[in-house]
Amino acid sequence: WWLDPELTYGNAKPFVFTQGHSVCNRSFFPCFDTPAVKCTYSATVKAPAGIQVLMSATQSSYLEEEGVYQFYMEYPVPAYLVALVAGDLIHADIGPRSRVWAEPCLLPTAISKLSGIVERWLTAAESLYGPYIWGRYDIVFLPPSFPIVAMENPCLTFIISSILESDEFLIIDVIHEVAHSWFGNAVTNATWEEMWLSEGLATYAQRRITTETYGAAFTCLETAFRLDALHRQMKLLGEDNPVSKLQVKLEPGVNPSNLMNLFTYEKGYCFVYYLSQLCGDPRHFDSFLRAYIEKYKFTSVVAQDLLDSFLNFFPELKEQCVESKAGLEFERWLNATGPPLAEPDLSQGSSLTRPVETLFKLWTTEPLDSVAAASSADLTKWRTFQTVLFLDRLLDGSPLPHEVIKKLSECYSSQLDSMNAEIRIRWLQIVVRNDYYPDLYKVRRFLENQMSRMYTIPLYEDLCTGTLKSFALEIFYQTQNQLHPNLRKTIQQILSQGLNPLPAIDTTAVTTDTPAMVLEDKVSEATNGAISLRDVNVSA
């Protein structure tokens, strides 16, 4: 993805990055673009003076007089994990084997958020799953045009800069990518039809790491938030939708990235959690996963490899035929549509989730007692995941009675203004879905200052689903030039839904006073109906 300087934070130099997951690197270099094939690689990159080049490699060097970078990845990796980024990037060390790279204007924030704690996460992961095998664990923050939240490129995690303001989301996203160093990068799913082997295991490992470093209550809160999103997605897609299987059948011509959904992550996590519960003690399961990594590192596996290894590691479970337990058969876990067959016990998070449930009930019980509701909780003292869980449940219940949305705005709108973007976007979606005009100016202000998919697409989808499409068009006219062309095209497709075909505007003949927009033909894949991007906004 090539970015003009104005699409970066510093507006100083051009920027380029690659995103190989799932099957995009075939347009970067000739390769066997399948996770079943792994190899080492080397690269020579020539760049103009003042442009820093980084790759997902274990070794690098720079010949300044020639402007040439040399990279070498000494361990075999699948093609999708070869990654390159180049731009106005500087770095700072944040630990003995970690540094952050960012544009100069962002580096101080990145340092303040991550200094010292990445090593803590790596150490916790090593205590659970064995040595970190990639040498360095560096992080590069990318401009808001980066199309996903984060990507686990070995030695060099890519993360969207927009997430820096949301501390708890940043923590979870980085720890998830740390977990991929074992699950996904060292041991990889051999086929994209079993992506859960990377994502489900990485999500499980992520939550083991957060439990070790932040406690069980925080982990249960984050899990409750994600499982809420899973059930929301399931309700929208339908329980018999084939994409809800863990083993999805890829039809010819289908991009595997289309299968990136919460089932891959959360249903996969629930199956892995269920396996851990069969052991009786998660530490016994940790021991199994260490042995699994040691046996299969630098190779690609299928689900049967994992499950056979599990039963061989625990022969007493094999004797009990746990794989055939009625209603919880391994085969059913893999191939049944619908929700997980079992979900984790989240009672250890009740100290954090119960206040959310209480507040939601107060605001949605008739008749409304707004005084009692307003006085029952101080959102400024809540964790981010508590607030987004509360707002997501209000979103699920929208449209709300006018009296309720009016009182909600009076109580919380000004408080939420000062909170992070993950919170603000949810409140603004509530505003839009309830046609609450007094707060619409905040929607405009938010979209005028956002350039990332995850903070624009959900609002445009909601605006165009309801009665506010003209308002959405007006904002888009004013902001389109600050958006990456790919994002601009996606929003154009959203705006064109339900419209008669419009003639393309000759942008070369448009004056600066005339809004220029080309509405593309409808593309059915452009949006997923009522499924907002935030519901599938997951790290790779």
Coordinates of C-alpha atoms in Angstrom, one line a residue:
W1 CA 0.0 0.0 0.0
W2 CA 1.6 3.3 -1.2
L3 CA 0.7 6.4 0.9
D4 CA 1.3 10.0 -0.1
P5 CA 2.8 12.1 2.7
E6 CA -0.6 13.6 3.6
L7 CA -1.9 10.2 4.5
T8 CA 0.7 9.9 7.2
Y9 CA 0.7 11.6 10.6
G10 CA 3.8 13.6 10.0
N11 CA 2.8 14.7 6.4
A12 CA 6.5 14.8 5.6
K13 CA 7.5 11.7 3.6
P14 CA 5.8 9.0 1.6
F15 CA 5.1 5.6 3.2
V16 CA 4.7 2.1 2.0
F17 CA 3.7 -1.1 3.8
T18 CA 2.7 -4.7 2.8
Q19 CA 0.0 -6.8 4.2
G20 CA 0.4 -10.5 3.2
H21 CA -2.4 -12.2 5.2
S22 CA -4.1 -14.2 3.8
V23 CA -3.1 -14.5 0.1
C24 CA -1.8 -11.1 -0.9
N25 CA 1.9 -11.7 -1.0
R26 CA 1.6 -13.3 -4.4
S27 CA 1.3 -9.8 -5.7
F28 CA 4.5 -8.8 -3.8
F29 CA 6.9 -11.5 -5.0
P30 CA 6.6 -14.9 -6.7
C31 CA 5.8 -17.5 -4.1
F32 CA 3.8 -20.6 -3.0
D33 CA 1.2 -18.4 -1.3
T34 CA -0.1 -21.1 1.0
P35 CA 0.5 -21.5 4.8
A36 CA 1.4 -25.2 4.1
V37 CA 4.8 -24.1 2.6
K38 CA 7.5 -22.6 4.7
C39 CA 11.0 -21.3 3.7
T40 CA 13.7 -18.9 4.8
Y41 CA 14.1 -15.7 2.8
S42 CA 16.5 -12.9 2.0
A43 CA 15.8 -9.5 0.6
T44 CA 17.7 -6.5 -0.8
V45 CA 15.9 -3.2 -0.7
K46 CA 17.1 0.1 -2.1
A47 CA 15.5 3.2 -0.7
P48 CA 16.0 7.0 -0.9
A49 CA 17.9 8.8 1.8
G50 CA 15.8 9.5 4.9
I51 CA 13.5 6.5 4.3
Q52 CA 13.8 3.8 7.0
V53 CA 13.1 0.3 5.7
L54 CA 12.1 -2.6 8.0
M55 CA 11.2 -6.2 7.3
S56 CA 10.0 -9.3 9.2
A57 CA 13.5 -10.7 9.4
T58 CA 15.9 -11.9 12.1
Q59 CA 19.0 -10.1 10.6
S60 CA 19.4 -6.8 8.8
S61 CA 22.2 -4.4 7.7
Y62 CA 22.4 -1.1 5.9
L63 CA 24.9 0.3 3.4
E64 CA 24.4 4.0 3.8
E65 CA 26.5 5.1 0.8
E66 CA 24.5 2.9 -1.5
G67 CA 21.1 3.3 0.3
V68 CA 20.7 -0.5 0.3
Y69 CA 19.2 -2.6 3.1
Q70 CA 19.9 -6.3 3.4
F71 CA 17.5 -8.6 5.3
Y72 CA 17.5 -12.3 6.2
M73 CA 15.0 -14.5 7.9
E74 CA 16.9 -17.5 9.2
Y75 CA 13.8 -19.6 10.2
P76 CA 11.2 -21.0 7.7
V77 CA 8.0 -19.0 7.5
P78 CA 4.9 -19.1 5.3
A79 CA 4.7 -16.5 2.5
Y80 CA 2.1 -14.4 4.3
L81 CA 4.5 -13.6 7.1
V82 CA 7.0 -11.8 4.8
A83 CA 6.4 -8.1 5.4
L84 CA 8.0 -4.8 4.5
V85 CA 7.4 -1.2 5.7
A86 CA 9.3 2.0 4.7
G87 CA 8.8 5.6 5.7
D88 CA 9.7 8.3 8.1
L89 CA 10.3 6.0 11.0
I90 CA 12.5 6.3 14.1
H91 CA 12.9 3.9 17.0
A92 CA 13.4 3.7 20.8
D93 CA 14.3 0.6 22.9
I94 CA 11.6 -0.4 25.3
G95 CA 13.2 -3.6 26.6
P96 CA 16.2 -5.8 26.3
R97 CA 14.9 -7.4 23.1
S98 CA 12.2 -4.9 22.0
R99 CA 12.0 -1.5 20.4
V100 CA 9.2 0.5 18.9
W101 CA 9.3 2.2 15.5
A102 CA 6.9 5.1 14.7
E103 CA 6.8 8.4 12.9
P104 CA 8.6 11.0 15.0
C105 CA 5.4 12.7 16.2
L106 CA 4.1 9.4 17.5
L107 CA 7.2 7.9 19.1
P108 CA 6.9 9.6 22.5
T109 CA 3.3 8.2 22.9
A110 CA 4.4 4.7 21.8
I111 CA 7.3 4.7 24.3
S112 CA 5.1 5.9 27.2
K113 CA 2.5 3.2 26.5
L114 CA 4.8 0.2 26.0
S115 CA 8.2 0.9 27.7
G116 CA 9.0 -2.0 30.0
I117 CA 5.8 -4.0 29.7
V118 CA 6.4 -5.8 26.4
E119 CA 9.3 -7.7 28.1
R120 CA 6.9 -8.6 30.9
W121 CA 4.5 -10.1 28.4
L122 CA 7.2 -12.0 26.6
T123 CA 8.5 -13.4 29.9
A124 CA 5.1 -14.5 30.9
A125 CA 4.5 -16.2 27.5
E126 CA 7.9 -18.0 27.8
S127 CA 7.0 -19.3 31.3
L128 CA 3.9 -20.8 29.8
Y129 CA 4.9 -22.0 26.3
G130 CA 8.7 -22.2 26.2
P131 CA 11.5 -20.0 24.7
Y132 CA 10.7 -17.1 22.4
I133 CA 12.5 -18.3 19.2
W134 CA 12.5 -15.3 17.0
G135 CA 15.2 -13.2 18.7
R136 CA 13.8 -9.7 18.7
Y137 CA 10.2 -8.6 19.3
D138 CA 9.9 -5.2 17.7
I139 CA 6.7 -3.2 17.0
V140 CA 6.1 -0.7 14.2
F141 CA 3.1 1.7 14.4
L142 CA 1.6 2.3 11.0
P143 CA -0.6 5.1 9.7
P144 CA -4.4 4.9 10.0
S145 CA -4.6 3.5 6.4
F146 CA -3.4 0.1 7.7
P147 CA -6.4 -2.1 6.9
I148 CA -6.5 -4.2 10.1
V149 CA -5.7 -3.6 13.8
A150 CA -2.5 -5.6 14.0
M151 CA -0.4 -8.3 12.2
E152 CA 1.9 -10.8 13.8
N153 CA 4.8 -10.5 11.3
P154 CA 7.7 -12.4 13.0
C155 CA 10.3 -10.1 14.7
L156 CA 8.2 -7.1 13.7
T157 CA 4.6 -6.8 14.8
F158 CA 2.6 -4.2 12.7
I159 CA 0.0 -2.2 14.6
I160 CA -2.3 0.6 13.5
S161 CA -1.4 3.9 15.3
S162 CA -5.0 4.7 15.9
I163 CA -5.2 2.1 18.8
L164 CA -2.5 4.0 20.8
E165 CA -5.2 6.1 22.6
S166 CA -7.1 3.0 23.8
D167 CA -4.8 1.5 26.4
E168 CA -6.7 -1.7 27.2
F169 CA -7.2 -2.5 23.5
L170 CA -3.6 -1.8 22.9
I171 CA -2.6 -4.3 25.7
I172 CA -4.9 -7.0 24.3
D173 CA -3.8 -6.5 20.7
V174 CA -0.1 -6.6 21.4
I175 CA -0.4 -9.6 23.7
H176 CA -2.4 -11.4 21.0
E177 CA 0.4 -10.8 18.5
V178 CA 3.0 -11.9 21.1
A179 CA 1.0 -15.2 21.4
H180 CA 1.2 -15.7 17.7
S181 CA 5.0 -16.0 18.0
W182 CA 4.2 -19.5 19.2
F183 CA 0.7 -20.2 17.7
G184 CA 0.6 -19.2 14.0
N185 CA 4.2 -18.2 13.4
A186 CA 6.1 -21.2 14.9
V187 CA 3.3 -23.7 14.3
T188 CA 1.0 -22.7 11.4
N189 CA -2.3 -23.9 10.1
A190 CA -1.6 -25.8 6.9
T191 CA -4.8 -24.7 5.3
W192 CA -6.9 -21.5 5.6
E193 CA -9.9 -23.7 6.1
E194 CA -8.5 -24.3 9.6
M195 CA -7.5 -20.8 10.6
W196 CA -8.7 -21.4 14.1
L197 CA -5.5 -23.5 14.7
S198 CA -3.7 -20.2 14.7
E199 CA -6.3 -17.7 15.9
G200 CA -8.2 -19.9 18.5
L201 CA -4.9 -21.1 20.1
A202 CA -3.4 -17.5 20.0
T203 CA -6.5 -16.2 21.7
Y204 CA -6.3 -18.9 24.3
A205 CA -2.6 -18.1 24.9
Q206 CA -3.3 -14.4 25.0
R207 CA -5.8 -14.9 27.8
R208 CA -3.4 -17.1 29.7
I209 CA -0.8 -14.4 29.5
T210 CA -3.3 -11.6 30.6
T211 CA -4.4 -13.8 33.5
E212 CA -0.8 -14.2 34.6
T213 CA 0.0 -10.4 34.2
Y214 CA -3.4 -8.7 34.9
G215 CA -5.5 -11.2 36.8
A216 CA -8.4 -13.4 36.0
A217 CA -11.1 -10.7 36.5
F218 CA -9.6 -8.6 33.7
T219 CA -9.3 -11.6 31.4
C220 CA -12.9 -12.6 32.1
L221 CA -14.2 -9.1 31.4
E222 CA -12.4 -9.0 28.0
T223 CA -13.7 -12.5 27.2
A224 CA -17.2 -11.5 28.1
F225 CA -16.9 -8.5 25.7
R226 CA -15.7 -10.7 22.8
L227 CA -18.3 -13.4 23.4
D228 CA -21.0 -10.8 23.4
A229 CA -19.7 -9.7 20.0
L230 CA -19.6 -13.4 18.8
H231 CA -23.3 -13.9 19.7
R232 CA -24.2 -10.6 18.0
Q233 CA -22.5 -11.8 14.9
M234 CA -24.2 -15.1 15.1
K235 CA -27.6 -13.5 15.5
L236 CA -27.0 -11.5 12.3
L237 CA -25.6 -14.3 10.2
G238 CA -27.8 -17.1 11.5
E239 CA -26.9 -20.2 13.4
D240 CA -26.8 -22.4 10.4
N241 CA -24.4 -20.2 8.4
P242 CA -21.5 -22.4 7.2
V243 CA -18.9 -19.7 8.1
S244 CA -19.6 -20.5 11.8
K245 CA -17.9 -23.8 11.4
L246 CA -14.3 -24.1 12.7
Q247 CA -13.5 -26.2 9.6
V248 CA -14.8 -24.1 6.8
K249 CA -15.0 -25.3 3.2
L250 CA -13.2 -22.8 0.9
E251 CA -14.9 -22.7 -2.4
P252 CA -12.8 -22.0 -5.5
G253 CA -12.3 -18.3 -6.1
V254 CA -13.1 -17.4 -2.5
N255 CA -10.5 -15.2 -0.7
P256 CA -9.6 -16.8 2.6
S257 CA -9.6 -13.4 4.2
N258 CA -13.4 -13.5 3.9
L259 CA -13.3 -16.2 6.5
M260 CA -11.7 -13.9 9.1
N261 CA -14.6 -13.7 11.6
L262 CA -15.2 -14.0 15.3
F263 CA -15.9 -17.7 15.0
T264 CA -12.3 -18.3 14.0
Y265 CA -11.2 -16.5 17.1
E266 CA -13.9 -17.0 19.8
K267 CA -15.4 -20.3 18.8
G268 CA -11.9 -21.6 18.3
Y269 CA -10.9 -20.2 21.7
C270 CA -13.9 -22.0 23.3
F271 CA -12.8 -25.3 21.8
V272 CA -9.3 -24.8 23.1
Y273 CA -10.6 -23.8 26.5
Y274 CA -12.8 -26.9 26.6
L275 CA -9.7 -29.1 25.9
S276 CA -7.9 -27.3 28.7
Q277 CA -10.8 -28.1 31.1
L278 CA -10.6 -31.8 30.2
C279 CA -7.1 -31.8 31.7
G280 CA -8.5 -30.5 35.1
D281 CA -5.7 -27.9 35.5
P282 CA -4.7 -25.3 32.9
R283 CA -1.1 -25.8 33.9
H284 CA -1.3 -29.3 32.6
F285 CA -2.6 -28.0 29.3
D286 CA 0.2 -25.5 29.2
S287 CA 2.6 -28.4 29.5
F288 CA 0.9 -30.0 26.5
L289 CA 1.1 -26.9 24.4
R290 CA 4.8 -26.6 25.2
A291 CA 5.3 -30.1 23.9
Y292 CA 3.1 -29.4 20.9
I293 CA 5.2 -26.3 20.0
E294 CA 8.4 -28.3 20.4
K295 CA 7.2 -31.1 18.2
Y296 CA 5.8 -29.0 15.3
K297 CA 7.7 -25.7 15.3
F298 CA 8.6 -24.4 11.9
T299 CA 6.0 -26.7 10.3
S300 CA 2.4 -26.5 9.3
V301 CA -0.3 -28.7 10.9
V302 CA -4.0 -29.7 10.5
A303 CA -6.5 -30.1 13.3
Q304 CA -6.0 -33.8 13.5
D305 CA -2.3 -33.2 14.4
L306 CA -3.3 -31.1 17.4
L307 CA -6.0 -33.4 18.6
D308 CA -3.9 -36.6 18.1
S309 CA -1.1 -35.0 20.0
F310 CA -3.5 -34.0 22.8
L311 CA -4.9 -37.5 23.2
N312 CA -1.4 -39.0 23.1
F313 CA -0.1 -36.5 25.7
F314 CA -3.1 -37.4 28.0
P315 CA -3.6 -41.2 27.6
E316 CA -6.0 -41.3 30.5
L317 CA -8.3 -38.9 28.5
K318 CA -7.9 -41.1 25.4
E319 CA -9.0 -44.1 27.4
Q320 CA -12.1 -42.2 28.5
C321 CA -12.9 -41.5 24.8
V322 CA -13.3 -37.8 25.6
E323 CA -13.2 -37.2 21.8
S324 CA -16.6 -38.9 21.5
K325 CA -18.4 -37.5 24.6
A326 CA -22.0 -37.1 23.6
G327 CA -22.8 -33.6 22.5
L328 CA -19.2 -32.5 22.8
E329 CA -17.6 -34.7 20.2
F330 CA -14.4 -33.2 18.7
E331 CA -15.8 -33.8 15.2
R332 CA -18.9 -31.8 16.2
W333 CA -16.8 -29.0 17.6
L334 CA -15.1 -28.8 14.2
N335 CA -17.9 -29.2 11.8
A336 CA -21.2 -28.1 13.5
T337 CA -22.5 -24.6 12.6
G338 CA -23.8 -22.3 15.3
P339 CA -22.5 -21.2 18.7
P340 CA -19.7 -22.9 20.7
L341 CA -20.8 -26.2 22.2
A342 CA -19.5 -25.0 25.6
E343 CA -18.4 -21.6 26.9
P344 CA -15.9 -20.7 29.7
D345 CA -16.9 -20.0 33.2
L346 CA -16.5 -16.2 33.6
S347 CA -17.6 -15.9 37.2
Q348 CA -14.1 -14.7 38.2
G349 CA -14.9 -11.5 36.3
S350 CA -18.2 -10.8 38.1
S351 CA -16.7 -7.9 40.1
L352 CA -16.2 -6.1 36.8
T353 CA -19.2 -7.5 34.7
R354 CA -21.9 -7.2 37.4
P355 CA -21.9 -3.4 37.5
V356 CA -22.3 -3.4 33.7
E357 CA -25.3 -5.7 33.9
T358 CA -26.8 -3.7 36.7
L359 CA -26.5 -0.4 34.9
F360 CA -27.8 -1.7 31.6
K361 CA -30.8 -3.2 33.4
L362 CA -31.5 0.2 35.1
W363 CA -31.5 2.0 31.8
T364 CA -33.7 -0.5 30.0
T365 CA -36.3 -1.3 32.6
E366 CA -39.6 0.5 32.3
P367 CA -40.6 2.9 33.7
L368 CA -37.2 4.5 33.5
D369 CA -35.8 5.8 36.8
S370 CA -33.0 8.0 35.3
V371 CA -31.9 9.4 38.7
A372 CA -31.3 5.9 40.0
A373 CA -29.6 4.9 36.8
A374 CA -27.4 8.0 36.6
S375 CA -26.2 7.6 40.2
S376 CA -25.5 3.9 40.2
A377 CA -22.2 4.1 38.4
D378 CA -19.4 6.5 37.5
L379 CA -18.2 5.6 34.0
T380 CA -15.0 7.7 34.5
K381 CA -13.8 5.1 37.0
W382 CA -14.7 2.1 34.9
R383 CA -12.3 0.1 32.8
T384 CA -12.6 0.6 29.0
F385 CA -13.9 -2.9 28.5
Q386 CA -16.7 -2.3 31.0
T387 CA -17.8 0.9 29.2
V388 CA -17.7 -0.7 25.8
L389 CA -19.6 -3.7 27.0
F390 CA -22.3 -1.4 28.4
L391 CA -22.5 0.6 25.2
D392 CA -22.5 -2.5 23.0
R393 CA -25.5 -3.8 24.9
L394 CA -27.3 -0.4 24.5
L395 CA -26.4 -0.7 20.8
D396 CA -28.0 -4.1 20.6
G397 CA -31.2 -2.7 22.2
S398 CA -31.4 0.3 19.8
P399 CA -33.5 2.1 18.8
L400 CA -34.2 3.0 22.4
P401 CA -37.2 5.0 23.6
H402 CA -36.6 8.7 23.0
E403 CA -36.7 9.5 26.8
V404 CA -34.0 6.9 27.4
I405 CA -31.6 8.2 24.7
K406 CA -32.2 11.8 25.8
K407 CA -31.4 11.0 29.5
L408 CA -28.4 8.9 28.4
S409 CA -27.0 11.9 26.5
E410 CA -27.6 14.2 29.5
C411 CA -25.8 11.8 31.8
Y412 CA -22.9 10.5 29.7
S413 CA -22.3 12.4 26.5
S414 CA -19.9 15.0 27.8
Q415 CA -18.1 12.3 29.9
L416 CA -17.6 10.1 26.8
D417 CA -16.2 13.0 24.8
S418 CA -13.0 12.8 26.7
M419 CA -12.6 9.0 26.5
N420 CA -10.8 7.0 23.9
A421 CA -12.0 6.3 20.3
E422 CA -13.2 2.7 21.1
I423 CA -15.7 4.2 23.5
R424 CA -16.6 7.3 21.5
I425 CA -17.5 5.4 18.4
R426 CA -19.9 3.2 20.2
W427 CA -21.7 6.2 21.8
L428 CA -21.8 7.8 18.3
Q429 CA -23.3 4.6 16.8
I430 CA -26.0 4.8 19.5
V431 CA -26.6 8.4 18.5
V432 CA -27.0 7.5 14.9
R433 CA -29.1 4.4 15.4
N434 CA -31.5 6.4 17.6
D435 CA -31.6 9.5 15.2
Y436 CA -30.6 11.6 18.2
Y437 CA -30.0 14.9 16.4
P438 CA -28.7 17.0 19.3
D439 CA -25.5 14.9 19.3
L440 CA -25.1 14.5 15.5
Y441 CA -22.5 17.3 15.4
K442 CA -20.2 15.0 17.4
V443 CA -20.5 12.3 14.7
R444 CA -19.4 14.9 12.1
R445 CA -16.5 16.0 14.3
F446 CA -15.4 12.4 14.9
L447 CA -15.4 11.5 11.2
E448 CA -13.6 14.7 10.3
N449 CA -10.7 13.5 12.4
Q450 CA -10.6 9.8 11.6
M451 CA -8.8 8.1 8.7
S452 CA -8.9 4.4 9.7
R453 CA -11.4 1.8 8.6
M454 CA -12.3 0.7 12.1
Y455 CA -13.4 4.1 13.1
T456 CA -15.2 5.2 9.9
I457 CA -16.9 2.2 8.3
P458 CA -19.2 1.4 11.2
L459 CA -20.5 4.9 11.4
Y460 CA -21.0 5.2 7.6
E461 CA -22.8 1.8 7.6
D462 CA -25.2 3.0 10.4
L463 CA -25.7 6.4 8.8
C464 CA -26.7 4.8 5.5
T465 CA -28.9 2.1 7.1
G466 CA -31.1 4.8 8.6
T467 CA -32.4 8.2 7.6
L468 CA -29.1 10.0 7.7
K469 CA -27.6 9.1 4.3
S470 CA -27.5 12.8 3.1
F471 CA -25.7 13.7 6.3
A472 CA -23.2 10.9 5.5
L473 CA -22.7 12.1 2.0
E474 CA -22.1 15.7 3.1
I475 CA -19.4 14.5 5.6
F476 CA -17.8 12.3 2.9
Y477 CA -17.6 15.1 0.4
Q478 CA -15.7 17.1 2.9
T479 CA -13.3 14.4 4.2
Q480 CA -12.7 12.1 1.2
N481 CA -9.3 13.6 0.3
Q482 CA -7.8 12.6 3.6
L483 CA -8.8 9.0 3.2
H484 CA -6.8 6.2 1.5
P485 CA -8.2 5.4 -1.9
N486 CA -9.1 1.8 -0.8
L487 CA -11.1 3.2 2.2
R488 CA -12.6 5.9 0.0
K489 CA -13.9 3.2 -2.4
T490 CA -15.4 1.1 0.4
I491 CA -17.3 4.1 1.7
Q492 CA -18.5 5.0 -1.8
Q493 CA -19.8 1.5 -2.0
I494 CA -21.7 1.9 1.3
L495 CA -23.1 5.2 0.2
S496 CA -24.3 3.8 -3.1
Q497 CA -26.3 1.0 -1.5
G498 CA -29.9 1.4 -2.6
L499 CA -29.2 4.3 -4.9
N500 CA -30.0 4.4 -8.6
P501 CA -26.8 4.1 -10.6
L502 CA -25.2 7.5 -10.7
P503 CA -23.0 8.9 -13.4
A504 CA -19.3 9.2 -12.5
I505 CA -18.2 12.7 -11.9
D506 CA -15.2 13.9 -14.0
T507 CA -13.0 14.9 -11.1
T508 CA -10.5 16.6 -13.5
A509 CA -13.1 19.2 -14.3
V510 CA -14.3 19.8 -10.8
T511 CA -13.4 23.1 -9.1
T512 CA -12.2 23.2 -5.5
D513 CA -15.7 24.4 -4.5
T514 CA -17.4 21.3 -5.9
P515 CA -17.5 18.0 -4.0
A516 CA -15.9 15.3 -6.1
M517 CA -17.1 11.7 -5.7
V518 CA -17.4 8.7 -7.9
L519 CA -20.0 6.3 -6.7
E520 CA -19.0 2.8 -7.8
D521 CA -21.3 0.1 -8.9
K522 CA -22.8 -1.9 -6.0
V523 CA -20.5 -4.6 -4.8
S524 CA -22.4 -7.1 -2.7
E525 CA -19.3 -7.9 -0.6
A526 CA -18.7 -4.3 0.3
T527 CA -20.7 -4.4 3.5
N528 CA -22.0 -7.3 5.5
G529 CA -25.6 -6.1 5.9
A530 CA -26.1 -5.0 9.5
I531 CA -22.8 -6.3 10.6
S532 CA -20.7 -3.4 11.6
L533 CA -16.9 -3.6 11.0
R534 CA -16.4 -3.2 14.8
D535 CA -18.0 -6.6 15.3
V536 CA -15.3 -8.3 13.2
N537 CA -12.5 -5.8 14.0
V538 CA -10.0 -8.4 15.0
S539 CA -6.2 -8.5 14.9
A540 CA -4.8 -11.0 12.5

